[in-house]
XYZ file of N, CA and C in Angstrom:
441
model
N -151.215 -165.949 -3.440
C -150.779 -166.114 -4.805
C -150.399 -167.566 -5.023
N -151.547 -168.219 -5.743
C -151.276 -169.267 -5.625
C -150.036 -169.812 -6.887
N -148.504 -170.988 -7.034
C -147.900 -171.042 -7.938
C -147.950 -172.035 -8.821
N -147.443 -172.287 -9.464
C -147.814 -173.321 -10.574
C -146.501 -174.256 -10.491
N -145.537 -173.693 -9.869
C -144.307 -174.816 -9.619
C -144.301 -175.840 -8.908
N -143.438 -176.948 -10.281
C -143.391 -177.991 -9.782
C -142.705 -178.594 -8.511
N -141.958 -178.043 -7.919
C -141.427 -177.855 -7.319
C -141.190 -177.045 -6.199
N -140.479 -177.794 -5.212
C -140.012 -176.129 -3.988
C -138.937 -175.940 -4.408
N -137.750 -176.050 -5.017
C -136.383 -175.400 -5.587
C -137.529 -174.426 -6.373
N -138.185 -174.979 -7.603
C -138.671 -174.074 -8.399
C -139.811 -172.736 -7.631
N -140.585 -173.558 -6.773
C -141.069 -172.306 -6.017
C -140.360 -171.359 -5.816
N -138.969 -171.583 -5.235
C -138.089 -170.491 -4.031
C -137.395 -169.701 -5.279
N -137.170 -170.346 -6.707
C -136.484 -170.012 -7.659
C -137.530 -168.384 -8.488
N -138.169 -169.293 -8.214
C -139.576 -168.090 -8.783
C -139.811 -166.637 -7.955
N -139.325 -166.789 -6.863
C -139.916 -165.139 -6.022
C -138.663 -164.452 -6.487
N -139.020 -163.008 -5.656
C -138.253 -161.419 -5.488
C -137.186 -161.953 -5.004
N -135.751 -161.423 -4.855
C -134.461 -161.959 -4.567
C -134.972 -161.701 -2.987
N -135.702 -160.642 -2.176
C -136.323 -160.452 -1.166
C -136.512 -161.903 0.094
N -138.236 -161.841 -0.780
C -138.547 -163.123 -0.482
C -137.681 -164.288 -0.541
N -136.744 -163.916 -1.702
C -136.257 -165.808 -1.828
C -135.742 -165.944 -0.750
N -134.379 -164.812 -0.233
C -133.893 -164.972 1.343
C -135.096 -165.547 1.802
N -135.468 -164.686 2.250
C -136.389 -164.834 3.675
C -137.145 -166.964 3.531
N -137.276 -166.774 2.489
C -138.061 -168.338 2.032
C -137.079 -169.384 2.453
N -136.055 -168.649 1.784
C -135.051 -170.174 2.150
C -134.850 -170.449 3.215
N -134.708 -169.006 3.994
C -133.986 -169.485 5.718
C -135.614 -169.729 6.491
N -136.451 -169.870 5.995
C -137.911 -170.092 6.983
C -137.445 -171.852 6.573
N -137.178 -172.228 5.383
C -137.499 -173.496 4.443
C -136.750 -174.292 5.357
N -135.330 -173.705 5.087
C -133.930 -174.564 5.688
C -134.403 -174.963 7.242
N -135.193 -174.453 8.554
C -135.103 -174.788 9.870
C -136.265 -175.257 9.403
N -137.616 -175.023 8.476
C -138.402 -176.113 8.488
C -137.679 -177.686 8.318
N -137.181 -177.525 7.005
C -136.546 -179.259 6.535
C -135.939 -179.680 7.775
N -135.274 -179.363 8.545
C -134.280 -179.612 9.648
C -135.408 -180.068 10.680
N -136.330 -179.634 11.050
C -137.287 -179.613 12.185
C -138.332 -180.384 11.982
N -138.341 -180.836 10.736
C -139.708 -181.371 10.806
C -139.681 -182.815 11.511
N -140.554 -183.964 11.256
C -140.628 -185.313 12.272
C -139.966 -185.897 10.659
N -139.302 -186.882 10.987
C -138.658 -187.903 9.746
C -139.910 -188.377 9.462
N -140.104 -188.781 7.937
C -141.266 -189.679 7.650
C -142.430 -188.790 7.002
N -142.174 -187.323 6.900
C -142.941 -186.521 5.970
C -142.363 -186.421 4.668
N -143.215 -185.720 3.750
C -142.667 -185.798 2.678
C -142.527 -184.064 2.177
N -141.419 -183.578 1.395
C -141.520 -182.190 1.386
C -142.320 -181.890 -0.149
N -143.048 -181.562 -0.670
C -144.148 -181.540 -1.779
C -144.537 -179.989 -2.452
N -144.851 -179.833 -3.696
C -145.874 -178.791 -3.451
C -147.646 -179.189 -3.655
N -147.874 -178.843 -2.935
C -149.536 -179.170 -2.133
C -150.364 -177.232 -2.882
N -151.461 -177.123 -2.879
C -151.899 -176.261 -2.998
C -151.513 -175.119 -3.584
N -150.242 -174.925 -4.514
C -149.342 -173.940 -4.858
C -148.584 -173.528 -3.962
N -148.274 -174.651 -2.644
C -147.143 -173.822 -1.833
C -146.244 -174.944 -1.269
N -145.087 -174.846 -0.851
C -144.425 -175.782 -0.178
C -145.449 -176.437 1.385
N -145.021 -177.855 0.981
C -146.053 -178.687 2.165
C -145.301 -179.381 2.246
N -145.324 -179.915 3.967
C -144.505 -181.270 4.362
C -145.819 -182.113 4.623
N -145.738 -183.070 4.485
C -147.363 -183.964 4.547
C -147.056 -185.199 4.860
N -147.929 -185.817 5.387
C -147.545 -187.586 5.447
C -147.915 -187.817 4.578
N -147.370 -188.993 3.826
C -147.711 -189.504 2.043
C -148.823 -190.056 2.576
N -149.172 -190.396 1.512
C -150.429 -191.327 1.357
C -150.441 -192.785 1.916
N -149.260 -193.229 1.623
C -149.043 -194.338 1.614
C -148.706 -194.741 3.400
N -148.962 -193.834 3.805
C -148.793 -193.460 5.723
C -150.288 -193.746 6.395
N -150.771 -192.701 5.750
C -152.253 -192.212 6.191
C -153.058 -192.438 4.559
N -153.715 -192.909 3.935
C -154.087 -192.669 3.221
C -155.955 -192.321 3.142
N -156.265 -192.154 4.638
C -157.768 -192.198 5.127
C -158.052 -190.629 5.633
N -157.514 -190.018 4.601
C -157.824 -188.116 4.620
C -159.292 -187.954 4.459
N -159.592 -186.859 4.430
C -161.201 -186.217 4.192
C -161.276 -185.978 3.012
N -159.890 -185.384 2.053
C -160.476 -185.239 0.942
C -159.236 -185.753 0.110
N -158.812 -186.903 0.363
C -157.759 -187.285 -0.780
C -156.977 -187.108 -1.192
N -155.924 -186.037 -0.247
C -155.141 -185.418 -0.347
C -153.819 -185.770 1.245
N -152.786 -186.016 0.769
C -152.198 -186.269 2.458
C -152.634 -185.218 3.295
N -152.020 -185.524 3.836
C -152.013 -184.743 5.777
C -151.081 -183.621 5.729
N -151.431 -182.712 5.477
C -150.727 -181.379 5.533
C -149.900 -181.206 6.924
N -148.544 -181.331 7.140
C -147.998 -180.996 8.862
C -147.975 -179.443 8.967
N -147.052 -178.986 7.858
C -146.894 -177.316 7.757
C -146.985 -177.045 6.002
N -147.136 -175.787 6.250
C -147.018 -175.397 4.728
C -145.738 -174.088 5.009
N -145.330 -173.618 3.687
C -144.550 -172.365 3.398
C -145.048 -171.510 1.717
N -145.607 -170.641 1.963
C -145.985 -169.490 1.100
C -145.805 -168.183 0.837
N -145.497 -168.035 -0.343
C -145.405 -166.396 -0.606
C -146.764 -165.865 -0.746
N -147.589 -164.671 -0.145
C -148.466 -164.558 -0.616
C -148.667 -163.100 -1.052
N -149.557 -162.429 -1.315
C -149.589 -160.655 -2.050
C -148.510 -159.699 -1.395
N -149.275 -159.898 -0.156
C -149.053 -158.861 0.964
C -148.127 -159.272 2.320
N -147.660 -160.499 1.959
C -146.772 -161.079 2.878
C -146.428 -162.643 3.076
N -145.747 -163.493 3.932
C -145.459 -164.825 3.448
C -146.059 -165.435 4.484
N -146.424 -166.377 4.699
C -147.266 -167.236 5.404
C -146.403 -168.858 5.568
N -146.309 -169.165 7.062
C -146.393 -170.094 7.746
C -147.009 -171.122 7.948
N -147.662 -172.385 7.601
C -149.294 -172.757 8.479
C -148.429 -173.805 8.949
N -148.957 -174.164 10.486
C -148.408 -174.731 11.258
C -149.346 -175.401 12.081
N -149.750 -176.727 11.226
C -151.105 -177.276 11.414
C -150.504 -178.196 12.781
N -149.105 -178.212 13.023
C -148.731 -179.208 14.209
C -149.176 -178.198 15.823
N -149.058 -176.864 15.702
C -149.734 -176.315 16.606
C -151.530 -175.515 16.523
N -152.306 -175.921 15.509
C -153.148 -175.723 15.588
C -154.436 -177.040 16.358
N -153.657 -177.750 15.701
C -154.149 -179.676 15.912
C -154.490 -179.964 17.578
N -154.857 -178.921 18.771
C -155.493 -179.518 20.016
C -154.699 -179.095 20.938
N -155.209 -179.378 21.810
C -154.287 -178.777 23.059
C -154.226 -177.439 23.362
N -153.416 -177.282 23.973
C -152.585 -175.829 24.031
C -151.710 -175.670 23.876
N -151.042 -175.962 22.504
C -150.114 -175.921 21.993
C -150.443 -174.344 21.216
N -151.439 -174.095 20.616
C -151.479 -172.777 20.458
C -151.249 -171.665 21.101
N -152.000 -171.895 22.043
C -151.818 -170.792 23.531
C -150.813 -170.240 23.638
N -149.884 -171.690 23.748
C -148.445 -171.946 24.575
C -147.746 -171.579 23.658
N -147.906 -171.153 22.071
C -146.743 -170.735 20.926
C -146.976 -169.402 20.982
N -148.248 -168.843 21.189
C -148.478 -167.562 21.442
C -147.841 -167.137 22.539
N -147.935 -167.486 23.891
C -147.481 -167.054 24.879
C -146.030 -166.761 25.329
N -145.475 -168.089 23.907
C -143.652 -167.547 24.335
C -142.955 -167.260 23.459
N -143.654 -166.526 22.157
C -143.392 -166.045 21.201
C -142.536 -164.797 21.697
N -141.053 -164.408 20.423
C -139.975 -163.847 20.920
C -139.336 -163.421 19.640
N -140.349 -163.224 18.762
C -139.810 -163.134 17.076
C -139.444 -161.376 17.300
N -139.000 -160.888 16.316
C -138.363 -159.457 16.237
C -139.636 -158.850 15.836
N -140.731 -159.000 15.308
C -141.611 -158.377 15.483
C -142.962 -158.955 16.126
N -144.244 -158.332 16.643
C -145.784 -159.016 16.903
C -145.817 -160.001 16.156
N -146.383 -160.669 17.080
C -146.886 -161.599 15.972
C -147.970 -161.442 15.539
N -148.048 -161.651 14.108
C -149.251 -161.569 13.296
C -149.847 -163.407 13.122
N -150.957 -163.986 13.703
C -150.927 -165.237 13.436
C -152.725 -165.494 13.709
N -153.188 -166.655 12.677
C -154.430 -166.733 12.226
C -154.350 -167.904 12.866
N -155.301 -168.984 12.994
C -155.440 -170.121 13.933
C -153.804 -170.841 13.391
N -153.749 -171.106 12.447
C -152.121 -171.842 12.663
C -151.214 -171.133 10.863
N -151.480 -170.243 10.864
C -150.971 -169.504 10.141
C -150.128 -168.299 10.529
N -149.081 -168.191 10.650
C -147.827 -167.031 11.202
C -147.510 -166.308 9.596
N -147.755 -164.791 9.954
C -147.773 -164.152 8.506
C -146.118 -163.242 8.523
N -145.310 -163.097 7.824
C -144.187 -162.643 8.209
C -143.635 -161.757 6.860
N -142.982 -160.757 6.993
C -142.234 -159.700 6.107
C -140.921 -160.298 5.847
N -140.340 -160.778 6.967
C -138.788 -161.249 6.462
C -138.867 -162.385 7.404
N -138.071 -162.947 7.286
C -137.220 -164.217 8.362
C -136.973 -163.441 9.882
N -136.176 -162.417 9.791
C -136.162 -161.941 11.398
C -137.519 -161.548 12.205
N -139.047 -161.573 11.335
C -139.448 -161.160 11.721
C -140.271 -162.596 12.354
N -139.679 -163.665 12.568
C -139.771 -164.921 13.091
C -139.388 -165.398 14.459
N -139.511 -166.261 15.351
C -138.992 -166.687 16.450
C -138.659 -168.565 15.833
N -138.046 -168.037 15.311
C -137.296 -169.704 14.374
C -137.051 -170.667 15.169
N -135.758 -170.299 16.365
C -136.125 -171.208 17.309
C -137.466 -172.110 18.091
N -138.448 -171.054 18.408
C -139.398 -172.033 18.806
C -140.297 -172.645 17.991
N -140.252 -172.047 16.376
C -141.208 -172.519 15.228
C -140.275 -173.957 15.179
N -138.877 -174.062 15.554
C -138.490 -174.959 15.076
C -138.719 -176.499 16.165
N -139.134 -175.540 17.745
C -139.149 -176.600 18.663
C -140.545 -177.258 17.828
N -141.443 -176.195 17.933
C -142.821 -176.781 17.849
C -143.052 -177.628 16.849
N -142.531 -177.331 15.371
C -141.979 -178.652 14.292
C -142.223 -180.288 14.536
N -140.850 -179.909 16.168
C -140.639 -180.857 16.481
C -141.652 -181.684 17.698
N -142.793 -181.128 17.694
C -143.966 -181.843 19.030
C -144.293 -183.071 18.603
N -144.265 -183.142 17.169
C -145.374 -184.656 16.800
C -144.243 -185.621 16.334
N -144.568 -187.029 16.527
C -143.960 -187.310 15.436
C -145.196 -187.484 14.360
N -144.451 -188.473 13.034
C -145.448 -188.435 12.051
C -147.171 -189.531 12.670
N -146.363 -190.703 13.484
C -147.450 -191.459 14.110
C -148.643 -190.712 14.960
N -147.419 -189.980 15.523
C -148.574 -188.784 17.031
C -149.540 -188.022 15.912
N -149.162 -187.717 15.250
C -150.027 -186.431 14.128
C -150.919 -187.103 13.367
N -150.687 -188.715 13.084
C -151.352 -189.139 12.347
C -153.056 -189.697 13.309
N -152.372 -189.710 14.426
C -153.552 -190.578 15.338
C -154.262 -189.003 15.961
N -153.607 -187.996 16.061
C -154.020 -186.942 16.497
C -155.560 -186.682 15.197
N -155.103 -186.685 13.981
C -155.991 -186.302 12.590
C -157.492 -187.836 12.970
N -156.451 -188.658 13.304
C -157.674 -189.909 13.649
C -158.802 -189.434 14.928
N -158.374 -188.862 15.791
C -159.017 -188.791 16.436
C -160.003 -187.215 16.194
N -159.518 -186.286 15.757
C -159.980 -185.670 15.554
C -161.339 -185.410 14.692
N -161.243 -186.697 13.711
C -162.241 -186.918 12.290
C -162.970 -187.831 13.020
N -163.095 -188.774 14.303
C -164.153 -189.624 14.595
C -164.644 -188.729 15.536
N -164.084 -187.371 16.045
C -165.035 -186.605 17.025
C -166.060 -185.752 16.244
N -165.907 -185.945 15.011
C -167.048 -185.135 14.422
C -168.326 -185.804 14.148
């Protein structure tokens, strides 16, 4: 569901009293976790932390560097957590020591969730913290000259 707010106050202002919990406390250990030097935005109709432009401005399509996103969507809220999708085994390794209150439900770097407990916050919040904005930015560099 994509939103039309200008904003992430106004995003979080806009859902089910439900969701809004659950949004804020995913939001609050995102802002806290992320690398200094992103910017918090809405990108695509959803909350995005991104490197500005003015960082990276040599994207694929003209748009910053997405680090994570936060979304409400039909059937549940969505995560994307492009800092553990981006190489390595950092995926593997988020899968493997995952400890949230429920399965995890998760698409290459997308974690789909019903509430906040149904999260492992702590380690969403280590993994946040793997890049900084430079590491992520040279990580996206290298990634676009291997194609």
């Amino acid at each position: 569901m994509k939103s039309e707010a200008a904003t992430p106050a106004a995003y979080i202002a806009s859902l089910p009293a439900d969701r809004r919990t659950a949004m804020t406390e995913v939001r609050r250990v995102v802002r806290a976790r992320v690398p200094k030097g992103l910017a918090e935005v809405m990108s695509f109709g959803m909350i995005a932390w991104v490197v500005p432009l003015a960082t990276y401005p040599d994207t694929y399509n003209g748009q910053p560097l997405m680090y994570a996103a936060l979304a409400s969507q039909k059937n549940y809220m969505s995560l994307y957590l492009m800092c553990i999708y981006s190489g390595g085994d950092r995926e593997a390794t988020f899968r493997a020591r995952w400890r949230g209150g429920k399965k995890l439900n998760m698409g290459k770097s997308c974690v789909r969730f019903g509430a906040a407990d149904d999260l492992d916050l702590p380690l969403i919040g280590e993994s946040l913290e793997a890049h900084t904005v430079e590491s992520f930015v040279a990580l996206a560099r290298s990634v676009r000259r291997g194609r």
